[in-house]
Short mmCIF file of C-alpha atoms and ligand atoms in Angstrom, two decimals:
data_model
loop_
_atom_site.label_atom_id
_atom_site.label_comp_id
_atom_site.label_asym_id
_atom_site.label_seq_id
_atom_site.Cartn_x
_atom_site.Cartn_y
_atom_site.Cartn_z
CA UNK V 27 57.10 -26.69 -31.84
CA UNK V 28 59.71 -28.35 -34.22
CA UNK V 29 60.29 -27.14 -37.48
CA UNK V 30 60.07 -30.09 -40.02
CA UNK V 31 58.97 -28.23 -43.15
CA UNK V 32 60.74 -26.98 -46.16
CA UNK V 33 59.50 -24.58 -48.78
CA UNK V 34 61.59 -25.50 -52.06
CA UNK V 35 61.45 -22.63 -54.83
CA UNK V 36 62.75 -22.99 -58.13
CA UNK V 37 62.92 -19.35 -59.68
CA UNK V 38 63.17 -18.96 -63.66
CA UNK V 39 63.55 -15.48 -65.25
CA UNK V 40 59.37 -15.47 -65.71
CA UNK V 41 58.14 -17.98 -63.43
CA UNK V 42 58.42 -19.25 -60.26
CA UNK V 43 57.55 -23.41 -58.98
CA UNK V 44 57.25 -23.81 -55.27
CA UNK V 45 56.51 -26.94 -52.75
CA UNK V 46 56.27 -27.50 -49.26
CA UNK V 47 57.41 -30.49 -48.17
CA UNK V 48 57.06 -32.16 -44.55
CA UNK V 49 60.09 -33.89 -43.83
CA UNK V 50 58.95 -36.35 -41.16
CA UNK V 51 57.28 -38.13 -43.85
CA UNK V 52 58.41 -36.58 -47.27
CA UNK V 53 54.78 -35.25 -47.96
CA UNK V 54 53.91 -32.70 -50.01
CA UNK V 55 51.67 -30.31 -48.18
CA UNK V 56 51.01 -27.53 -51.11
CA UNK V 57 52.85 -27.31 -54.66
CA UNK V 58 52.22 -24.38 -57.15
CA UNK V 59 53.63 -22.55 -60.39
CA UNK V 60 53.66 -18.69 -60.77
CA UNK V 61 54.03 -17.85 -64.55
CA UNK V 62 54.26 -15.06 -66.80
CA UNK V 63 55.83 -12.72 -64.11
CA UNK V 64 56.07 -9.18 -65.56
CA UNK V 65 53.54 -9.60 -67.43
CA UNK V 66 49.74 -7.84 -67.54
CA UNK V 67 48.26 -11.29 -67.06
CA UNK V 68 50.51 -13.21 -64.61
CA UNK V 69 49.01 -16.59 -63.46
CA UNK V 70 49.39 -18.16 -60.12
CA UNK V 71 48.39 -21.84 -59.87
CA UNK V 72 48.49 -23.48 -56.36
CA UNK V 73 47.32 -27.15 -54.83
CA UNK V 74 47.17 -28.25 -51.44
CA UNK V 75 46.07 -31.85 -50.09
CA UNK V 76 42.19 -31.36 -48.35
CA UNK V 77 43.85 -33.32 -45.25
CA UNK V 78 47.54 -33.20 -44.81
CA UNK V 79 47.81 -36.11 -47.40
CA UNK V 80 49.99 -36.24 -50.73
CA UNK V 81 50.26 -33.47 -53.46
CA UNK V 82 51.15 -34.74 -56.91
CA UNK V 83 54.65 -33.87 -57.68
CA UNK V 84 54.75 -30.36 -59.24
CA UNK V 85 57.91 -30.24 -60.92
CA UNK V 86 57.14 -32.03 -64.48
CA UNK V 87 53.87 -30.67 -65.91
CA UNK V 88 52.84 -27.00 -67.07
CA UNK V 89 50.66 -26.67 -63.65
CA UNK V 90 50.92 -28.79 -60.59
CA UNK V 91 48.43 -31.53 -60.99
CA UNK V 92 45.55 -31.55 -58.79
CA UNK V 93 45.62 -33.41 -55.71
CA UNK V 94 42.39 -36.23 -55.52
CA UNK V 95 40.24 -34.34 -53.13
CA UNK V 96 42.62 -31.68 -52.75
CA UNK V 97 41.97 -27.97 -53.56
CA UNK V 98 43.21 -26.00 -56.27
CA UNK V 99 43.42 -22.75 -56.69
CA UNK V 100 43.82 -20.22 -59.76
CA UNK V 101 44.33 -16.43 -60.04
CA UNK V 102 45.25 -14.37 -62.63
CA UNK V 103 46.57 -10.90 -62.13
CA UNK V 104 49.65 -9.03 -62.56
CA UNK V 105 52.37 -9.48 -61.06
CA UNK V 106 54.96 -7.42 -61.91
CA UNK V 107 58.27 -8.71 -60.29
CA UNK V 108 59.40 -11.75 -58.40
CA UNK V 109 59.02 -9.78 -55.31
CA UNK V 110 54.88 -9.44 -56.03
CA UNK V 111 54.85 -13.11 -57.25
CA UNK V 112 56.44 -14.34 -53.91
CA UNK V 113 54.22 -12.59 -51.67
CA UNK V 114 51.17 -13.77 -53.63
CA UNK V 115 52.79 -17.54 -52.92
CA UNK V 116 53.10 -16.30 -49.39
CA UNK V 117 49.52 -15.30 -49.16
CA UNK V 118 48.13 -18.83 -50.67
CA UNK V 119 50.74 -20.70 -47.96
CA UNK V 120 49.30 -18.55 -45.47
CA UNK V 121 45.81 -19.28 -45.99
CA UNK V 122 46.79 -22.55 -45.97
CA UNK V 123 48.07 -22.17 -42.51
CA UNK V 124 51.48 -22.28 -43.08
CA UNK V 125 53.04 -19.00 -44.40
CA UNK V 126 56.37 -17.78 -44.16
CA UNK V 127 56.87 -16.84 -40.60
CA UNK V 128 55.29 -20.00 -39.18
CA UNK V 129 57.24 -21.70 -37.32
CA UNK V 130 57.28 -25.19 -38.52
CA UNK V 131 58.69 -23.62 -41.85
CA UNK V 132 62.80 -24.79 -40.91
CA UNK V 133 64.37 -23.21 -44.14
CA UNK V 134 63.76 -22.39 -48.01
CA UNK V 135 65.88 -24.70 -50.44
CA UNK V 136 66.48 -22.62 -53.47
CA UNK V 137 67.45 -24.61 -56.71
CA UNK V 138 70.25 -22.97 -58.11
CA UNK V 139 71.66 -23.88 -61.95
CA UNK V 140 75.38 -23.46 -61.75
CA UNK V 141 77.58 -23.54 -58.85
CA UNK V 142 81.04 -24.11 -60.61
CA UNK V 143 83.65 -25.39 -58.87
CA UNK V 144 82.82 -23.18 -55.73
CA UNK V 145 79.76 -25.04 -54.20
CA UNK V 146 80.61 -28.75 -53.65
CA UNK V 147 77.72 -28.70 -51.02
CA UNK V 148 74.77 -27.37 -50.59
CA UNK V 149 75.16 -23.88 -49.07
CA UNK V 150 73.45 -21.60 -46.43
CA UNK V 151 73.16 -18.19 -48.05
CA UNK V 152 74.68 -15.14 -46.73
CA UNK V 153 75.89 -12.00 -48.71
CA UNK V 154 79.35 -13.85 -49.86
CA UNK V 155 77.29 -16.69 -51.29
CA UNK V 156 75.31 -14.35 -52.81
CA UNK V 157 78.26 -12.61 -54.53
CA UNK V 158 79.72 -15.58 -55.63
CA UNK V 159 76.59 -16.97 -57.35
CA UNK V 160 76.45 -13.33 -59.31
CA UNK V 161 80.26 -14.06 -60.43
CA UNK V 162 79.37 -17.31 -61.78
CA UNK V 163 76.40 -15.83 -64.22
CA UNK V 164 78.74 -15.60 -67.26
CA UNK V 165 78.42 -19.71 -66.69
CA UNK V 166 74.32 -19.63 -66.81
CA UNK V 167 73.65 -16.38 -68.03
CA UNK V 168 69.90 -17.70 -68.53
CA UNK V 169 69.31 -18.81 -64.96
CA UNK V 170 71.99 -17.67 -62.47
CA UNK V 171 69.92 -14.29 -62.29
CA UNK V 172 66.64 -15.79 -62.11
CA UNK V 173 67.94 -17.96 -59.17
CA UNK V 174 69.61 -15.33 -57.24
CA UNK V 175 66.66 -12.73 -57.89
CA UNK V 176 64.47 -15.81 -56.18
CA UNK V 177 66.91 -16.06 -53.11
CA UNK V 178 67.39 -12.37 -52.63
CA UNK V 179 63.29 -11.73 -52.72
CA UNK V 180 62.45 -14.74 -50.08
CA UNK V 181 65.13 -13.36 -47.63
CA UNK V 182 63.90 -10.04 -47.95
CA UNK V 183 60.24 -11.69 -46.76
CA UNK V 184 61.53 -13.12 -44.10
CA UNK V 185 64.97 -12.07 -43.42
CA UNK V 186 65.28 -14.85 -40.15
CA UNK V 187 64.69 -17.88 -42.05
CA UNK V 188 67.58 -19.80 -43.36
CA UNK V 189 67.93 -19.94 -47.27
CA UNK V 190 69.97 -22.51 -48.67
CA UNK V 191 71.06 -22.86 -52.24
CA UNK V 192 71.06 -26.10 -53.53
CA UNK V 193 73.19 -26.51 -56.93
CA UNK V 194 72.29 -28.86 -60.11
CA UNK V 195 76.22 -28.80 -60.27
CA UNK V 196 77.07 -29.94 -57.03
CA UNK V 197 76.74 -33.90 -57.51
CA UNK V 198 78.99 -33.57 -60.28
CA UNK V 199 81.55 -31.88 -58.31
CA UNK V 200 83.68 -35.22 -57.29
CA UNK V 201 84.62 -35.52 -61.13
CA UNK V 202 88.00 -36.52 -61.53
CA UNK V 203 89.94 -33.66 -63.11
CA UNK V 204 90.64 -36.42 -66.14
CA UNK V 205 86.94 -36.47 -66.34
CA UNK V 206 86.20 -33.02 -65.80
CA UNK V 207 88.98 -31.09 -68.02
CA UNK V 208 88.32 -30.78 -71.63
CA UNK V 209 91.82 -31.58 -73.56
CA UNK V 210 92.60 -27.79 -74.88
CA UNK V 211 94.77 -25.39 -73.69
CA UNK V 212 95.01 -25.23 -69.96
CA UNK V 213 95.71 -21.70 -69.11
CA UNK V 214 92.90 -20.77 -71.22
CA UNK V 215 90.27 -23.13 -70.16
CA UNK V 216 91.49 -21.87 -66.52
CA UNK V 217 91.05 -18.34 -67.36
CA UNK V 218 87.55 -18.42 -68.95
CA UNK V 219 86.43 -21.12 -66.28
CA UNK V 220 86.09 -23.83 -69.47
CA UNK V 221 85.57 -27.16 -67.60
CA UNK V 222 83.01 -30.08 -67.59
CA UNK V 223 80.10 -29.21 -64.65
CA UNK V 224 77.58 -31.25 -65.69
CA UNK V 225 73.96 -30.86 -64.72
CA UNK V 226 70.80 -32.20 -63.40
CA UNK V 227 72.48 -33.33 -60.41
CA UNK V 228 69.97 -33.16 -57.94
CA UNK V 229 67.89 -35.41 -59.76
CA UNK V 230 71.44 -37.83 -60.36
CA UNK V 231 72.12 -37.63 -56.58
CA UNK V 232 68.21 -39.02 -55.69
CA UNK V 233 67.79 -41.45 -58.45
CA UNK V 234 71.07 -43.28 -57.67
CA UNK V 235 70.55 -43.09 -53.68
CA UNK V 236 66.96 -44.99 -54.62
CA UNK V 237 68.47 -47.22 -56.73
CA UNK V 238 70.80 -48.62 -53.91
CA UNK V 239 67.78 -48.65 -51.71
CA UNK V 240 65.75 -50.47 -54.03
CA UNK V 241 68.85 -53.10 -54.30
CA UNK V 242 68.84 -53.45 -50.45
CA UNK V 243 72.26 -51.40 -50.45
CA UNK V 244 74.08 -48.48 -49.01
CA UNK V 245 74.85 -45.97 -51.80
CA UNK V 246 78.76 -46.57 -50.63
CA UNK V 247 78.53 -50.56 -52.06
CA UNK V 248 76.97 -49.93 -55.56
CA UNK V 249 77.97 -48.79 -58.76
CA UNK V 250 75.23 -47.27 -61.10
CA UNK V 251 74.44 -45.76 -64.33
CA UNK V 252 71.55 -43.26 -64.07
CA UNK V 253 69.94 -42.17 -67.65
CA UNK V 254 68.10 -38.79 -67.10
CA UNK V 255 65.78 -38.45 -70.09
CA UNK V 256 63.66 -35.60 -70.01
CA UNK V 257 63.40 -32.85 -72.57
CA UNK V 258 66.62 -32.19 -71.48
CA UNK V 259 68.56 -35.30 -71.07
CA UNK V 260 71.74 -36.29 -69.36
CA UNK V 261 73.51 -39.55 -68.10
CA UNK V 262 76.13 -40.32 -64.92
CA UNK V 263 78.06 -42.57 -63.87
CA UNK V 264 77.84 -43.18 -60.46
CA UNK V 265 80.73 -45.35 -58.48
CA UNK V 266 80.12 -45.96 -54.35
CA UNK V 267 77.59 -42.97 -54.43
CA UNK V 268 79.95 -40.50 -56.20
CA UNK V 269 80.00 -38.85 -59.61
CA UNK V 270 82.82 -39.86 -61.56
CA UNK V 271 81.39 -39.06 -65.03
CA UNK V 272 78.72 -36.95 -66.61
CA UNK V 273 77.35 -36.47 -70.10
CA UNK V 274 76.63 -32.67 -69.83
CA UNK V 275 79.44 -30.19 -69.95
CA UNK V 276 80.48 -26.37 -69.76
CA UNK V 277 76.72 -26.08 -70.43
CA UNK V 278 73.59 -28.59 -70.44
CA UNK V 279 74.11 -28.76 -74.49
CA UNK V 280 77.04 -31.69 -74.59
CA UNK V 281 76.10 -35.05 -74.38
CA UNK V 282 72.61 -36.94 -75.37
CA UNK V 283 70.51 -36.42 -78.02
CA UNK V 284 67.41 -34.20 -76.54
CA UNK V 285 64.28 -33.04 -77.11
CA UNK V 286 65.64 -29.90 -78.96
CA UNK V 287 69.60 -30.13 -78.23
CA UNK V 288 72.11 -31.67 -80.50
CA UNK V 289 74.10 -32.93 -77.82
CA UNK V 290 77.58 -33.83 -78.63
CA UNK V 291 78.97 -32.59 -82.33
CA UNK V 292 82.11 -32.20 -83.48
CA UNK V 293 83.02 -28.53 -82.22
CA UNK V 294 83.98 -27.68 -85.68
CA UNK V 295 80.34 -27.48 -87.07
CA UNK V 296 79.96 -24.54 -85.19
CA UNK V 297 83.22 -22.86 -87.09
CA UNK V 298 81.75 -24.28 -90.19
CA UNK V 299 78.05 -22.60 -89.52
CA UNK V 300 80.07 -19.70 -88.99
CA UNK V 301 82.79 -19.73 -91.36
CA UNK V 302 80.93 -21.50 -94.39
CA UNK V 303 77.27 -20.75 -93.81
CA UNK V 304 77.56 -17.36 -92.54
CA UNK V 305 75.44 -17.72 -89.15
CA UNK V 306 76.16 -15.41 -86.37
CA UNK V 307 76.93 -17.32 -82.99
CA UNK V 308 73.44 -16.03 -81.71
CA UNK V 309 72.18 -17.83 -84.67
CA UNK V 310 74.48 -21.39 -83.80
CA UNK V 311 73.27 -21.16 -80.66
CA UNK V 312 69.36 -20.99 -81.40
CA UNK V 313 70.00 -23.93 -83.79
CA UNK V 314 71.66 -26.20 -81.65
CA UNK V 315 69.63 -25.10 -78.60
CA UNK V 316 66.28 -24.81 -79.97
CA UNK V 317 65.98 -26.10 -83.65
CA UNK V 318 68.28 -29.32 -83.02
CA UNK V 319 67.96 -32.93 -81.31
CA UNK V 320 64.36 -34.85 -81.66
CA UNK V 321 62.84 -31.47 -82.91
CA UNK V 322 65.73 -31.08 -85.52
CA UNK V 323 65.39 -34.18 -86.64
CA UNK V 324 61.80 -34.83 -87.10
CA UNK V 325 59.66 -31.80 -86.31
CA UNK V 326 58.61 -33.71 -82.85
CA UNK V 327 60.25 -33.49 -79.53
CA UNK V 328 57.49 -35.67 -77.50
CA UNK V 329 58.65 -39.13 -77.80
CA UNK V 330 55.07 -40.22 -77.11
CA UNK V 331 54.49 -38.67 -80.80
CA UNK V 332 57.20 -39.69 -82.18
CA UNK V 333 56.69 -43.81 -81.40
CA UNK V 334 53.37 -43.11 -82.84
CA UNK V 335 54.96 -41.97 -85.81
CA UNK V 336 57.41 -45.03 -85.99
CA UNK V 337 54.34 -47.25 -85.42
CA UNK V 338 52.71 -45.85 -88.63
CA UNK V 339 56.40 -46.24 -90.73
CA UNK V 340 57.35 -42.85 -90.75
CA UNK V 341 60.83 -42.97 -92.10
CA UNK V 342 61.98 -39.48 -90.39
CA UNK V 343 60.42 -40.57 -86.83
CA UNK V 344 62.20 -43.85 -86.85
CA UNK V 345 65.59 -42.20 -88.29
CA UNK V 346 65.13 -39.68 -84.89
CA UNK V 347 64.78 -42.77 -82.55
CA UNK V 348 67.38 -44.62 -83.98
CA UNK V 349 69.91 -41.65 -83.69
CA UNK V 350 68.84 -41.14 -79.94
CA UNK V 351 69.05 -44.63 -79.06
CA UNK V 352 72.12 -45.07 -80.82
CA UNK V 353 73.89 -41.91 -78.80
CA UNK V 354 72.32 -43.57 -75.67
CA UNK V 355 73.87 -46.70 -75.74
CA UNK V 356 77.12 -45.08 -76.66
CA UNK V 357 76.82 -43.59 -73.34
CA UNK V 358 75.84 -46.94 -71.51
CA UNK V 359 78.72 -48.82 -73.06
CA UNK V 360 81.12 -45.93 -71.99
CA UNK V 361 79.92 -45.57 -68.71
CA UNK V 362 80.31 -49.38 -68.39
CA UNK V 363 83.89 -49.16 -69.02
CA UNK V 364 84.38 -46.13 -66.93
CA UNK V 365 83.10 -48.26 -63.92
CA UNK V 366 84.58 -51.72 -64.65
CA UNK V 367 81.92 -53.11 -62.71
CA UNK V 368 77.86 -51.98 -63.16
CA UNK V 369 75.39 -53.04 -60.35
CA UNK V 370 72.49 -51.16 -61.83
CA UNK V 371 71.15 -49.01 -64.61
CA UNK V 372 68.44 -46.65 -63.72
CA UNK V 373 66.09 -44.58 -66.02
CA UNK V 374 64.58 -41.29 -65.12
CA UNK V 375 62.23 -38.17 -65.93
CA UNK V 376 59.49 -37.96 -68.36
CA UNK V 377 61.06 -40.44 -71.74
CA UNK V 378 63.36 -42.80 -69.17
CA UNK V 379 59.87 -43.36 -66.69
CA UNK V 380 57.12 -43.82 -69.70
CA UNK V 381 59.09 -45.03 -72.84
CA UNK V 382 59.55 -48.78 -72.52
CA UNK V 383 60.53 -48.92 -76.08
CA UNK V 384 63.13 -46.12 -75.51
CA UNK V 385 64.66 -48.66 -72.53
CA UNK V 386 64.43 -51.60 -74.73
CA UNK V 387 65.78 -50.25 -77.93
CA UNK V 388 68.94 -48.42 -75.53
CA UNK V 389 69.79 -52.03 -73.87
CA UNK V 390 69.25 -54.19 -77.04
CA UNK V 391 72.51 -55.74 -77.85
CA UNK V 392 74.63 -55.46 -74.19
CA UNK V 393 73.72 -58.51 -73.05
CA UNK V 394 77.06 -59.22 -73.24
CA UNK V 395 77.62 -56.64 -70.60
CA UNK V 396 75.14 -57.91 -68.46
CA UNK V 397 72.16 -55.90 -69.48
CA UNK V 398 69.01 -56.68 -70.81
CA UNK V 399 65.06 -55.95 -69.97
CA UNK V 400 62.41 -58.38 -69.19
CA UNK V 401 59.56 -57.37 -71.72
CA UNK V 402 56.48 -57.60 -69.58
CA UNK V 403 57.94 -56.02 -67.02
CA UNK V 404 59.44 -52.91 -68.95
CA UNK V 405 55.87 -52.91 -70.47
CA UNK V 406 53.91 -53.08 -67.69
CA UNK V 407 52.33 -49.81 -66.20
CA UNK V 408 53.69 -48.79 -63.11
CA UNK V 409 51.65 -49.68 -59.80
CA UNK V 410 50.42 -46.95 -57.04
CA UNK V 411 50.81 -43.20 -57.39
CA UNK V 412 54.24 -41.48 -57.79
CA UNK V 413 56.93 -42.52 -56.49
CA UNK V 414 55.92 -45.85 -55.92
CA UNK V 415 56.42 -46.18 -59.73
CA UNK V 416 60.22 -47.25 -58.83
CA UNK V 417 60.64 -50.86 -60.34
CA UNK V 418 62.77 -53.47 -61.51
CA UNK V 419 62.79 -54.14 -65.13
CA UNK V 420 65.31 -56.89 -65.37
CA UNK V 421 65.08 -60.15 -65.48
CA UNK V 422 65.18 -61.88 -61.88
CA UNK V 423 69.08 -62.78 -61.37
CA UNK V 424 70.24 -60.38 -63.86
CA UNK V 425 73.75 -59.80 -63.34
CA UNK V 426 72.96 -55.90 -63.79
CA UNK V 427 69.71 -54.81 -62.40
CA UNK V 428 67.62 -52.50 -64.82
CA UNK V 429 65.62 -50.18 -63.10
CA UNK V 430 62.80 -47.47 -63.60
CA UNK V 431 62.97 -44.75 -60.96
CA UNK V 432 60.60 -41.72 -61.10
CA UNK V 433 62.97 -38.75 -60.18
CA UNK V 434 62.11 -36.18 -57.64
CA UNK V 435 64.60 -33.24 -57.62
CA UNK V 436 62.36 -31.03 -55.16
CA UNK V 437 62.11 -34.07 -52.15
CA UNK V 438 65.92 -33.87 -52.68
CA UNK V 439 66.58 -30.28 -52.78
CA UNK V 440 64.09 -30.07 -49.54
CA UNK V 441 66.21 -33.30 -48.19
CA UNK V 442 69.68 -31.57 -48.41
CA UNK V 443 67.93 -28.22 -47.61
CA UNK V 444 67.25 -29.89 -44.20
CA UNK V 445 69.98 -31.61 -43.52
CA UNK V 446 72.31 -28.64 -43.75
CA UNK V 447 70.05 -26.62 -41.44
CA UNK V 448 69.43 -29.52 -38.70
CA UNK V 449 73.19 -29.87 -38.62
CA UNK V 450 73.46 -26.38 -38.19
CA UNK V 451 71.02 -26.29 -35.75
CA UNK V 452 72.75 -29.01 -33.60
CA UNK V 453 76.13 -27.06 -34.07
CA UNK V 454 74.63 -24.06 -32.65
CA UNK V 455 73.39 -25.99 -29.49
CA UNK V 456 76.76 -27.98 -28.97
P1 AMP K 26 60.52 -34.18 -68.29
O1 AMP K 26 61.61 -33.27 -69.17
O2 AMP K 26 61.46 -35.00 -67.70
O3 AMP K 26 59.52 -33.16 -68.02
O4 AMP K 26 60.47 -35.26 -69.95
C1 AMP K 26 59.11 -34.09 -70.57
C2 AMP K 26 59.50 -35.34 -71.88
O5 AMP K 26 59.04 -36.60 -71.24
C3 AMP K 26 58.56 -35.06 -72.97
O6 AMP K 26 58.76 -34.17 -74.12
C4 AMP K 26 58.14 -36.68 -73.80
O7 AMP K 26 59.59 -36.78 -74.47
C5 AMP K 26 58.48 -37.70 -72.81
N1 AMP K 26 57.05 -38.36 -72.14
C6 AMP K 26 56.14 -37.69 -71.07
N2 AMP K 26 55.27 -39.06 -70.95
C7 AMP K 26 55.79 -39.71 -71.75
C8 AMP K 26 55.13 -41.38 -72.40
N3 AMP K 26 54.30 -41.60 -71.93
N4 AMP K 26 55.85 -41.55 -73.20
C9 AMP K 26 57.38 -41.21 -73.65
N5 AMP K 26 57.74 -40.17 -73.72
C10 AMP K 26 56.81 -39.14 -72.49
#
């Protein structure tokens, strides 16, 4: 039997999201989440299609959406740690007929947030790889430890199964030094690994490739600006399939205005708040990551609610929207300059895929750069189930195509994982 399935695991500190994908056709065979790991009342929600059909993408919402005609199982019990949680996931998959020992399972693909400068491609996990991910913990203290736990636990459940680490930073490792370095003392920067790494890499990779496909071109033939606008948000400039600049930096705090994160500020704001306002370093960290961005400006981080308030004439919401759009527009202009020639601008993630007002406002006045939306197309509801929502919203014959492309990070992780194990397998047979 050929192994054509990949289990994708996204392990957080107290949760694990998972999807089982069939690579022959990209269909989802199961999806789920375990939440509140380590608490008395952990919760596992598992959904699977009735008969091998499509299970909706489980990456975005709180819990996986229920496939129409599919099955949804929920369990509330104590999962003391990731080991207990993953064992429960394995039992659910087993009940669906594809457990971790199933010969159809080719590998497990793990999302890992930070790969530093070391990991420039998806990587088959061994002890040395685990040690390196551990060495990078100071760069992602909240995420890499949880990602590591997910990998070591999955490995112990089936030691023979290939485990592949797919890094959020990898897609951006092609950035040239002049885009990746901060203009600070080189010795200090190098000693402390301070440089621009970028995040959301699997999304930028997936969306830029899908956009090329929509234009009927090979990724090597097109230049694309990708705008990943979710609760976290980042932009990237992709030349011929390779990232040449991105808006997030050492951490996911730099760049665009986000749901709760400030994005770009004068670095001296931090010094001012510590020295003059007497805030602690942790206090400033909290402020910039959790109480800034849209929520800091108007109390809401959901773009739907903000638009409702704007439509009701609320000034505070209007200003928050305008600041969000102004920053976005600056990055679009900057990346037009970085790329020189732009073939497409692609909007993705919660806001990018769903908010016609954000897309329209971000491109308003940029006709001189060849950028505009067709209002009817921009405002039309996407047709068909995701990911069929991918569509062009610029006018016919526009110099630059504007695309809305639903992202699919799990599919991208699965694709990269499968490619790697298939290559490794064929190399072993040669
Ligand atoms: P994500 O992080 O990609 O899941 O995106 C989450 C964000 O998408 C939410 O915080 C909302 O601001 C935004 N969002 C989701 N649905 C819509 C919608 N229909 N219209 C506008 N914004 C939306």
